[in-house]
Amino acid sequence: MKKLIVLLLLVLLILMQTITGFSFETLTGQAQETATNQVDDFLKRIDWHGEYDVIVVGYGGAGATASIAAADEGAKVLLIEKAPKGEEGGNTRFAMQAVISIDKENIDKGVEYFKNLRGKFNTPSDEMIKTYLNYASQNYEWLKYLGAENISVFPFREYDLPGGEVMEALLIDGEIWTSAFYRTLQKAVEERKDNIEVWYESPGVGLIQDPETKIIHGVLVENNGSLLNIRAKNGVVLCTGGFENNMQMIQDYLQLPYAYSKAARYNTGDGIKMAMEVGANLWHMSNIAGPDLNVLNPETNTAFAYAIQGRKAADLCTGFACQNVIFVGADGTRFTDESVLPNHGHVNFHGSWVQMPVSLPAFAIFDETARLSQPVYPTWSEGNVEEIEKGLIIKADTIKELAEKIGINPDNLQKQIREYNKYCSDKKDPIFGRARDTLKPIKKAPFYAMELVPSFTNTQGGPERNENGEVLDVKGNPIPHLYSAGELGSMFSGIYQGSGNLGECAVFGRISGKNAAKVKSDVSQESVMEGRTPAKPVWKEPEVIIPKSGEFIGEDRGIGGPIKVLVTMKDDKITGIEVVYHNETKGVGTNAIDKIITSIIENQTTDVDAVSGATVTSRALMNAVKKALDKKE
């Protein structure tokens, strides 16, 4: 009976097709047309202020890469940035500038290494690791394609784990901390100005999503006090970085009452919140490249430098902690080996790499010998005299008095220093195994303390993405037309390999930018701007200086962007140097500027030794002055 019914239905369908031309394809086409009409209805309900093929949110390394990739596919791209012009760049601008790489023949070994980095965690998937390393093997040629010329390749593995021997990193111009990678991306964006429009002081504050289809149709952008609905025909790429400067999110996700970043003042978790509002799943929210220990810069509310913990090496650490210095916690006792710089905040704990435990509050305790041995940071004063005057360093005649001043138990601190000094005499630290040559006693009064704070390079958490760069919802499905790149939802779940985050900017920036640029069939490609006037964004441009007689302008590029100087001359002598524009870090790069200007005027030459710790700023300032002097001739 059932077979007969099925047979009759088939005959009926054939007759319908013969008589009316009906087909399954027709039905499918009608359904698709209905869905598109639904989309069109949603688009018509929005008061649009602009329209592009792709919108990229955030002008750091990931955002620049995604914009370039989309533009090279022929897309018209809007790149929006929260920071003022000249302060863009996120963490990429301040990073070491090493970009991960691997030889194509070694990818299987690289996968083994990344699985070891993943450890017992379930993510990232093997497929995502393979995608990441496949693209990483193309990074050298990609940088050449962008115009980088002097690219060096060097072996680089951060952990002694199987497979790590094949990992490499790339440097442009062979130097670290120069912002060379970011400047290469920035130049490539500027070269594509016909396809990439950049808006500064224009944060994304929300995503425009159809509640029925879940398609992301655009971004709600704040500019000059107005909220603008900007349509993205084919895709939005979130590249807003992490939540390094959002203390509430730090408390909520990192289980730290406070921690401070080393840069990226504008990274406050905006992209994470935007993604959550449209149903994105979050991953790796508790993972950070940290913590290590630093002094807080009160002018910027960020750490002064990379770290003072560990030996001075490759400009990663000042080495001050290897002097007559110990770190103590809230109870006045030591909690770590001061001579070891953690691997992006991770230490080996009985064969497993874990985030370094930190007691809060924490203090560096040292004596007069240590104070005179070196500045705590290269940009600090000789003998750290100015920092004592500013209150960054607390001074006392006795250990007991010092403990009372910083609010910890005097008996515990005195006992701890007696024990530590005995380790120095014995040349053996039985508790933490501090290196013998760094066991230097704390004996010579007066004594000093500095409060230390947990600091970190960046957060890793955010919306989960797949190997196509698509942002996933809580059920694991892609949110239509939404992509991400960079540290926003980084693939690193456990321990982090240096150069890996810039690698994610390069890899997923390319993947997401290209995929976002693909013309989508589930949405009308007709313009929504017919009869509408596109909004004109507003931001502050750097002041234009017109030199007078005897004045000359020169410009070069520091780590924060352009440095422009006005040099005044009289009778062939330099009488004044005014920095009319810069975005170097207060208390770090700005110290270098003041010292170099004084030295140039006193010595009447630009051949001045660069200030250690701010070499990029120093070199850029001197080059800017040289270029100004060249105009005199």
PDB file of N, CA and C in Angstrom, residues 461-540:
ATOM      1  N   GLY A 461      41.688  36.504  24.915  1.00  0.00           N
ATOM      2  CA  GLY A 461      40.302  36.072  24.777  1.00  0.00           C
ATOM      3  C   GLY A 461      39.456  36.941  23.873  1.00  0.00           C
ATOM      4  N   GLY A 462      38.299  36.404  23.518  1.00  0.00           N
ATOM      5  CA  GLY A 462      37.351  37.134  22.685  1.00  0.00           C
ATOM      6  C   GLY A 462      36.418  36.185  21.969  1.00  0.00           C
ATOM      7  N   PRO A 463      35.729  36.659  20.938  1.00  0.00           N
ATOM      8  CA  PRO A 463      34.798  35.791  20.206  1.00  0.00           C
ATOM      9  C   PRO A 463      35.539  34.661  19.499  1.00  0.00           C
ATOM     10  N   GLU A 464      34.981  33.462  19.595  1.00  0.00           N
ATOM     11  CA  GLU A 464      35.593  32.304  18.936  1.00  0.00           C
ATOM     12  C   GLU A 464      35.475  32.437  17.424  1.00  0.00           C
ATOM     13  N   ARG A 465      36.536  32.051  16.722  1.00  0.00           N
ATOM     14  CA  ARG A 465      36.485  32.031  15.263  1.00  0.00           C
ATOM     15  C   ARG A 465      36.924  30.670  14.758  1.00  0.00           C
ATOM     16  N   ASN A 466      36.575  30.385  13.499  1.00  0.00           N
ATOM     17  CA  ASN A 466      37.013  29.133  12.883  1.00  0.00           C
ATOM     18  C   ASN A 466      38.158  29.401  11.915  1.00  0.00           C
ATOM     19  N   GLU A 467      38.576  28.363  11.198  1.00  0.00           N
ATOM     20  CA  GLU A 467      39.733  28.508  10.302  1.00  0.00           C
ATOM     21  C   GLU A 467      39.447  29.422   9.111  1.00  0.00           C
ATOM     22  N   ASN A 468      38.172  29.776   8.882  1.00  0.00           N
ATOM     23  CA  ASN A 468      37.824  30.721   7.818  1.00  0.00           C
ATOM     24  C   ASN A 468      37.749  32.159   8.326  1.00  0.00           C
ATOM     25  N   GLY A 469      38.060  32.343   9.612  1.00  0.00           N
ATOM     26  CA  GLY A 469      37.980  33.671  10.202  1.00  0.00           C
ATOM     27  C   GLY A 469      36.584  34.074  10.609  1.00  0.00           C
ATOM     28  N   GLU A 470      35.604  33.170  10.475  1.00  0.00           N
ATOM     29  CA  GLU A 470      34.217  33.481  10.814  1.00  0.00           C
ATOM     30  C   GLU A 470      34.016  33.425  12.326  1.00  0.00           C
ATOM     31  N   VAL A 471      33.284  34.400  12.853  1.00  0.00           N
ATOM     32  CA  VAL A 471      32.935  34.405  14.269  1.00  0.00           C
ATOM     33  C   VAL A 471      31.783  33.433  14.489  1.00  0.00           C
ATOM     34  N   LEU A 472      31.901  32.619  15.545  1.00  0.00           N
ATOM     35  CA  LEU A 472      30.912  31.568  15.806  1.00  0.00           C
ATOM     36  C   LEU A 472      29.958  31.975  16.916  1.00  0.00           C
ATOM     37  N   ASP A 473      28.710  31.490  16.807  1.00  0.00           N
ATOM     38  CA  ASP A 473      27.748  31.742  17.872  1.00  0.00           C
ATOM     39  C   ASP A 473      27.873  30.663  18.945  1.00  0.00           C
ATOM     40  N   VAL A 474      27.001  30.707  19.943  1.00  0.00           N
ATOM     41  CA  VAL A 474      27.118  29.792  21.081  1.00  0.00           C
ATOM     42  C   VAL A 474      26.810  28.347  20.706  1.00  0.00           C
ATOM     43  N   LYS A 475      26.241  28.128  19.529  1.00  0.00           N
ATOM     44  CA  LYS A 475      25.986  26.761  19.057  1.00  0.00           C
ATOM     45  C   LYS A 475      27.057  26.279  18.088  1.00  0.00           C
ATOM     46  N   GLY A 476      28.067  27.107  17.867  1.00  0.00           N
ATOM     47  CA  GLY A 476      29.155  26.717  16.974  1.00  0.00           C
ATOM     48  C   GLY A 476      28.923  27.027  15.514  1.00  0.00           C
ATOM     49  N   ASN A 477      27.863  27.789  15.216  1.00  0.00           N
ATOM     50  CA  ASN A 477      27.569  28.153  13.828  1.00  0.00           C
ATOM     51  C   ASN A 477      28.135  29.534  13.504  1.00  0.00           C
ATOM     52  N   PRO A 478      28.614  29.744  12.276  1.00  0.00           N
ATOM     53  CA  PRO A 478      29.106  31.073  11.900  1.00  0.00           C
ATOM     54  C   PRO A 478      27.991  32.116  11.951  1.00  0.00           C
ATOM     55  N   ILE A 479      28.295  33.277  12.498  1.00  0.00           N
ATOM     56  CA  ILE A 479      27.376  34.416  12.433  1.00  0.00           C
ATOM     57  C   ILE A 479      27.556  35.039  11.053  1.00  0.00           C
ATOM     58  N   PRO A 480      26.514  35.052  10.223  1.00  0.00           N
ATOM     59  CA  PRO A 480      26.688  35.462   8.824  1.00  0.00           C
ATOM     60  C   PRO A 480      27.320  36.842   8.667  1.00  0.00           C
ATOM     61  N   HIS A 481      28.365  36.878   7.843  1.00  0.00           N
ATOM     62  CA  HIS A 481      29.048  38.112   7.437  1.00  0.00           C
ATOM     63  C   HIS A 481      29.905  38.724   8.551  1.00  0.00           C
ATOM     64  N   LEU A 482      30.190  37.986   9.627  1.00  0.00           N
ATOM     65  CA  LEU A 482      31.012  38.526  10.716  1.00  0.00           C
ATOM     66  C   LEU A 482      32.308  37.735  10.837  1.00  0.00           C
ATOM     67  N   TYR A 483      33.432  38.456  10.854  1.00  0.00           N
ATOM     68  CA  TYR A 483      34.764  37.847  10.884  1.00  0.00           C
ATOM     69  C   TYR A 483      35.603  38.546  11.955  1.00  0.00           C
ATOM     70  N   SER A 484      36.747  37.939  12.273  1.00  0.00           N
ATOM     71  CA  SER A 484      37.650  38.571  13.239  1.00  0.00           C
ATOM     72  C   SER A 484      39.089  38.216  12.907  1.00  0.00           C
ATOM     73  N   ALA A 485      40.012  38.958  13.532  1.00  0.00           N
ATOM     74  CA  ALA A 485      41.440  38.690  13.337  1.00  0.00           C
ATOM     75  C   ALA A 485      42.224  39.278  14.497  1.00  0.00           C
ATOM     76  N   GLY A 486      43.459  38.791  14.661  1.00  0.00           N
ATOM     77  CA  GLY A 486      44.347  39.319  15.691  1.00  0.00           C
ATOM     78  C   GLY A 486      44.085  38.724  17.056  1.00  0.00           C
ATOM     79  N   GLU A 487      44.463  39.474  18.092  1.00  0.00           N
ATOM     80  CA  GLU A 487      44.338  38.974  19.460  1.00  0.00           C
ATOM     81  C   GLU A 487      42.900  38.965  19.952  1.00  0.00           C
ATOM     82  N   LEU A 488      41.983  39.590  19.234  1.00  0.00           N
ATOM     83  CA  LEU A 488      40.565  39.527  19.586  1.00  0.00           C
ATOM     84  C   LEU A 488      40.075  38.109  19.315  1.00  0.00           C
ATOM     85  N   GLY A 489      40.000  37.296  20.385  1.00  0.00           N
ATOM     86  CA  GLY A 489      39.647  35.892  20.202  1.00  0.00           C
ATOM     87  C   GLY A 489      40.791  35.101  19.615  1.00  0.00           C
ATOM     88  N   SER A 490      41.982  35.313  20.165  1.00  0.00           N
ATOM     89  CA  SER A 490      43.172  34.596  19.697  1.00  0.00           C
ATOM     90  C   SER A 490      43.000  33.091  19.825  1.00  0.00           C
ATOM     91  N   MET A 491      43.715  32.347  18.980  1.00  0.00           N
ATOM     92  CA  MET A 491      43.662  30.886  19.031  1.00  0.00           C
ATOM     93  C   MET A 491      44.481  30.313  20.181  1.00  0.00           C
ATOM     94  N   PHE A 492      45.286  31.136  20.850  1.00  0.00           N
ATOM     95  CA  PHE A 492      46.135  30.619  21.924  1.00  0.00           C
ATOM     96  C   PHE A 492      45.310  30.387  23.187  1.00  0.00           C
ATOM     97  N   SER A 493      45.236  29.122  23.588  1.00  0.00           N
ATOM     98  CA  SER A 493      44.437  28.749  24.758  1.00  0.00           C
ATOM     99  C   SER A 493      45.294  28.518  25.985  1.00  0.00           C
ATOM    100  N   GLY A 494      46.539  28.085  25.780  1.00  0.00           N
ATOM    101  CA  GLY A 494      47.431  27.782  26.896  1.00  0.00           C
ATOM    102  C   GLY A 494      48.645  28.679  26.856  1.00  0.00           C
ATOM    103  N   ILE A 495      49.829  28.078  26.753  1.00  0.00           N
ATOM    104  CA  ILE A 495      51.038  28.891  26.712  1.00  0.00           C
ATOM    105  C   ILE A 495      51.206  29.512  25.331  1.00  0.00           C
ATOM    106  N   TYR A 496      51.833  30.670  25.326  1.00  0.00           N
ATOM    107  CA  TYR A 496      51.895  31.495  24.118  1.00  0.00           C
ATOM    108  C   TYR A 496      53.304  31.531  23.549  1.00  0.00           C
ATOM    109  N   GLN A 497      53.409  31.350  22.242  1.00  0.00           N
ATOM    110  CA  GLN A 497      54.671  31.431  21.525  1.00  0.00           C
ATOM    111  C   GLN A 497      54.893  32.858  21.036  1.00  0.00           C
ATOM    112  N   GLY A 498      55.997  33.484  21.469  1.00  0.00           N
ATOM    113  CA  GLY A 498      56.327  34.819  20.997  1.00  0.00           C
ATOM    114  C   GLY A 498      56.306  34.899  19.487  1.00  0.00           C
ATOM    115  N   SER A 499      55.865  36.022  18.960  1.00  0.00           N
ATOM    116  CA  SER A 499      55.665  36.296  17.531  1.00  0.00           C
ATOM    117  C   SER A 499      54.352  35.728  17.015  1.00  0.00           C
ATOM    118  N   GLY A 500      53.652  34.980  17.866  1.00  0.00           N
ATOM    119  CA  GLY A 500      52.420  34.317  17.431  1.00  0.00           C
ATOM    120  C   GLY A 500      51.247  35.248  17.242  1.00  0.00           C
ATOM    121  N   ASN A 501      51.118  36.290  18.088  1.00  0.00           N
ATOM    122  CA  ASN A 501      49.990  37.200  17.930  1.00  0.00           C
ATOM    123  C   ASN A 501      50.126  38.076  16.692  1.00  0.00           C
ATOM    124  N   LEU A 502      51.332  38.578  16.421  1.00  0.00           N
ATOM    125  CA  LEU A 502      51.515  39.298  15.157  1.00  0.00           C
ATOM    126  C   LEU A 502      51.290  38.341  13.989  1.00  0.00           C
ATOM    127  N   GLY A 503      51.636  37.063  14.219  1.00  0.00           N
ATOM    128  CA  GLY A 503      51.336  36.051  13.210  1.00  0.00           C
ATOM    129  C   GLY A 503      49.847  35.925  12.971  1.00  0.00           C
ATOM    130  N   GLU A 504      49.051  36.010  14.048  1.00  0.00           N
ATOM    131  CA  GLU A 504      47.591  35.949  13.881  1.00  0.00           C
ATOM    132  C   GLU A 504      47.054  37.178  13.159  1.00  0.00           C
ATOM    133  N   CYS A 505      47.671  38.330  13.412  1.00  0.00           N
ATOM    134  CA  CYS A 505      47.282  39.526  12.653  1.00  0.00           C
ATOM    135  C   CYS A 505      47.499  39.286  11.163  1.00  0.00           C
ATOM    136  N   ALA A 506      48.674  38.728  10.839  1.00  0.00           N
ATOM    137  CA  ALA A 506      49.030  38.495   9.437  1.00  0.00           C
ATOM    138  C   ALA A 506      48.188  37.394   8.810  1.00  0.00           C
ATOM    139  N   VAL A 507      47.976  36.306   9.548  1.00  0.00           N
ATOM    140  CA  VAL A 507      47.271  35.144   8.991  1.00  0.00           C
ATOM    141  C   VAL A 507      45.772  35.391   8.906  1.00  0.00           C
ATOM    142  N   PHE A 508      45.147  35.655  10.056  1.00  0.00           N
ATOM    143  CA  PHE A 508      43.689  35.787  10.038  1.00  0.00           C
ATOM    144  C   PHE A 508      43.243  37.140   9.494  1.00  0.00           C
ATOM    145  N   GLY A 509      44.139  38.121   9.482  1.00  0.00           N
ATOM    146  CA  GLY A 509      43.822  39.354   8.770  1.00  0.00           C
ATOM    147  C   GLY A 509      43.627  39.078   7.292  1.00  0.00           C
ATOM    148  N   ARG A 510      44.523  38.269   6.718  1.00  0.00           N
ATOM    149  CA  ARG A 510      44.410  37.928   5.293  1.00  0.00           C
ATOM    150  C   ARG A 510      43.175  37.062   5.031  1.00  0.00           C
ATOM    151  N   ILE A 511      42.994  36.032   5.875  1.00  0.00           N
ATOM    152  CA  ILE A 511      41.859  35.115   5.674  1.00  0.00           C
ATOM    153  C   ILE A 511      40.530  35.862   5.808  1.00  0.00           C
ATOM    154  N   SER A 512      40.373  36.596   6.910  1.00  0.00           N
ATOM    155  CA  SER A 512      39.091  37.261   7.172  1.00  0.00           C
ATOM    156  C   SER A 512      38.830  38.392   6.192  1.00  0.00           C
ATOM    157  N   GLY A 513      39.868  39.151   5.856  1.00  0.00           N
ATOM    158  CA  GLY A 513      39.683  40.236   4.896  1.00  0.00           C
ATOM    159  C   GLY A 513      39.236  39.728   3.542  1.00  0.00           C
ATOM    160  N   LYS A 514      39.869  38.649   3.089  1.00  0.00           N
ATOM    161  CA  LYS A 514      39.513  38.073   1.784  1.00  0.00           C
ATOM    162  C   LYS A 514      38.099  37.507   1.807  1.00  0.00           C
ATOM    163  N   ASN A 515      37.751  36.774   2.871  1.00  0.00           N
ATOM    164  CA  ASN A 515      36.418  36.170   2.940  1.00  0.00           C
ATOM    165  C   ASN A 515      35.323  37.220   3.117  1.00  0.00           C
ATOM    166  N   ALA A 516      35.626  38.273   3.852  1.00  0.00           N
ATOM    167  CA  ALA A 516      34.638  39.346   4.018  1.00  0.00           C
ATOM    168  C   ALA A 516      34.360  40.047   2.696  1.00  0.00           C
ATOM    169  N   ALA A 517      35.351  40.091   1.822  1.00  0.00           N
ATOM    170  CA  ALA A 517      35.206  40.795   0.541  1.00  0.00           C
ATOM    171  C   ALA A 517      34.398  40.011  -0.487  1.00  0.00           C
ATOM    172  N   LYS A 518      34.216  38.711  -0.261  1.00  0.00           N
ATOM    173  CA  LYS A 518      33.455  37.910  -1.231  1.00  0.00           C
ATOM    174  C   LYS A 518      32.012  38.404  -1.309  1.00  0.00           C
ATOM    175  N   VAL A 519      31.513  38.550  -2.528  1.00  0.00           N
ATOM    176  CA  VAL A 519      30.138  39.017  -2.720  1.00  0.00           C
ATOM    177  C   VAL A 519      29.172  37.958  -2.191  1.00  0.00           C
ATOM    178  N   LYS A 520      28.273  38.361  -1.304  1.00  0.00           N
ATOM    179  CA  LYS A 520      27.357  37.427  -0.662  1.00  0.00           C
ATOM    180  C   LYS A 520      26.044  37.341  -1.446  1.00  0.00           C
ATOM    181  N   SER A 521      25.558  36.108  -1.596  1.00  0.00           N
ATOM    182  CA  SER A 521      24.331  35.881  -2.372  1.00  0.00           C
ATOM    183  C   SER A 521      23.074  35.967  -1.517  1.00  0.00           C
ATOM    184  N   ASP A 522      23.229  36.033  -0.189  1.00  0.00           N
ATOM    185  CA  ASP A 522      22.055  36.039   0.684  1.00  0.00           C
ATOM    186  C   ASP A 522      21.600  37.452   1.039  1.00  0.00           C
ATOM    187  N   VAL A 523      22.116  38.434   0.319  1.00  0.00           N
ATOM    188  CA  VAL A 523      21.747  39.818   0.600  1.00  0.00           C
ATOM    189  C   VAL A 523      21.792  40.607  -0.704  1.00  0.00           C
ATOM    190  N   SER A 524      20.912  41.576  -0.817  1.00  0.00           N
ATOM    191  CA  SER A 524      20.886  42.420  -2.007  1.00  0.00           C
ATOM    192  C   SER A 524      22.165  43.251  -2.100  1.00  0.00           C
ATOM    193  N   GLN A 525      22.704  43.350  -3.305  1.00  0.00           N
ATOM    194  CA  GLN A 525      23.892  44.172  -3.526  1.00  0.00           C
ATOM    195  C   GLN A 525      23.522  45.584  -3.983  1.00  0.00           C
ATOM    196  N   GLU A 526      22.219  45.856  -4.066  1.00  0.00           N
ATOM    197  CA  GLU A 526      21.799  47.202  -4.437  1.00  0.00           C
ATOM    198  C   GLU A 526      22.138  48.186  -3.326  1.00  0.00           C
ATOM    199  N   SER A 527      22.463  49.402  -3.720  1.00  0.00           N
ATOM    200  CA  SER A 527      22.848  50.417  -2.744  1.00  0.00           C
ATOM    201  C   SER A 527      21.654  50.857  -1.906  1.00  0.00           C
ATOM    202  N   VAL A 528      21.906  51.125  -0.634  1.00  0.00           N
ATOM    203  CA  VAL A 528      20.873  51.667   0.252  1.00  0.00           C
ATOM    204  C   VAL A 528      20.984  53.184   0.352  1.00  0.00           C
ATOM    205  N   MET A 529      21.941  53.772  -0.374  1.00  0.00           N
ATOM    206  CA  MET A 529      22.231  55.197  -0.216  1.00  0.00           C
ATOM    207  C   MET A 529      21.563  56.078  -1.272  1.00  0.00           C
ATOM    208  N   GLU A 530      20.709  55.487  -2.118  1.00  0.00           N
ATOM    209  CA  GLU A 530      20.037  56.292  -3.133  1.00  0.00           C
ATOM    210  C   GLU A 530      19.182  57.364  -2.464  1.00  0.00           C
ATOM    211  N   GLY A 531      19.445  58.620  -2.827  1.00  0.00           N
ATOM    212  CA  GLY A 531      18.707  59.737  -2.235  1.00  0.00           C
ATOM    213  C   GLY A 531      19.237  60.169  -0.884  1.00  0.00           C
ATOM    214  N   ARG A 532      20.295  59.530  -0.401  1.00  0.00           N
ATOM    215  CA  ARG A 532      20.876  59.882   0.902  1.00  0.00           C
ATOM    216  C   ARG A 532      22.255  60.510   0.702  1.00  0.00           C
ATOM    217  N   THR A 533      22.645  61.361   1.626  1.00  0.00           N
ATOM    218  CA  THR A 533      23.977  61.972   1.594  1.00  0.00           C
ATOM    219  C   THR A 533      24.874  61.259   2.596  1.00  0.00           C
ATOM    220  N   PRO A 534      25.989  60.674   2.146  1.00  0.00           N
ATOM    221  CA  PRO A 534      26.891  59.982   3.083  1.00  0.00           C
ATOM    222  C   PRO A 534      27.426  60.929   4.154  1.00  0.00           C
ATOM    223  N   ALA A 535      27.544  60.422   5.360  1.00  0.00           N
ATOM    224  CA  ALA A 535      28.074  61.220   6.468  1.00  0.00           C
ATOM    225  C   ALA A 535      29.547  61.544   6.236  1.00  0.00           C
ATOM    226  N   LYS A 536      29.956  62.706   6.691  1.00  0.00           N
ATOM    227  CA  LYS A 536      31.364  63.099   6.616  1.00  0.00           C
ATOM    228  C   LYS A 536      31.945  63.072   8.024  1.00  0.00           C
ATOM    229  N   PRO A 537      32.859  62.150   8.288  1.00  0.00           N
ATOM    230  CA  PRO A 537      33.413  62.037   9.639  1.00  0.00           C
ATOM    231  C   PRO A 537      34.301  63.234   9.980  1.00  0.00           C
ATOM    232  N   VAL A 538      34.477  63.446  11.283  1.00  0.00           N
ATOM    233  CA  VAL A 538      35.287  64.560  11.774  1.00  0.00           C
ATOM    234  C   VAL A 538      36.334  64.021  12.729  1.00  0.00           C
ATOM    235  N   TRP A 539      37.566  64.472  12.574  1.00  0.00           N
ATOM    236  CA  TRP A 539      38.606  64.193  13.566  1.00  0.00           C
ATOM    237  C   TRP A 539      39.651  65.288  13.488  1.00  0.00           C
ATOM    238  N   LYS A 540      40.502  65.340  14.485  1.00  0.00           N
ATOM    239  CA  LYS A 540      41.510  66.401  14.567  1.00  0.00           C
ATOM    240  C   LYS A 540      42.742  66.017  13.767  1.00  0.00           C
TER     241      LYS A 540
END
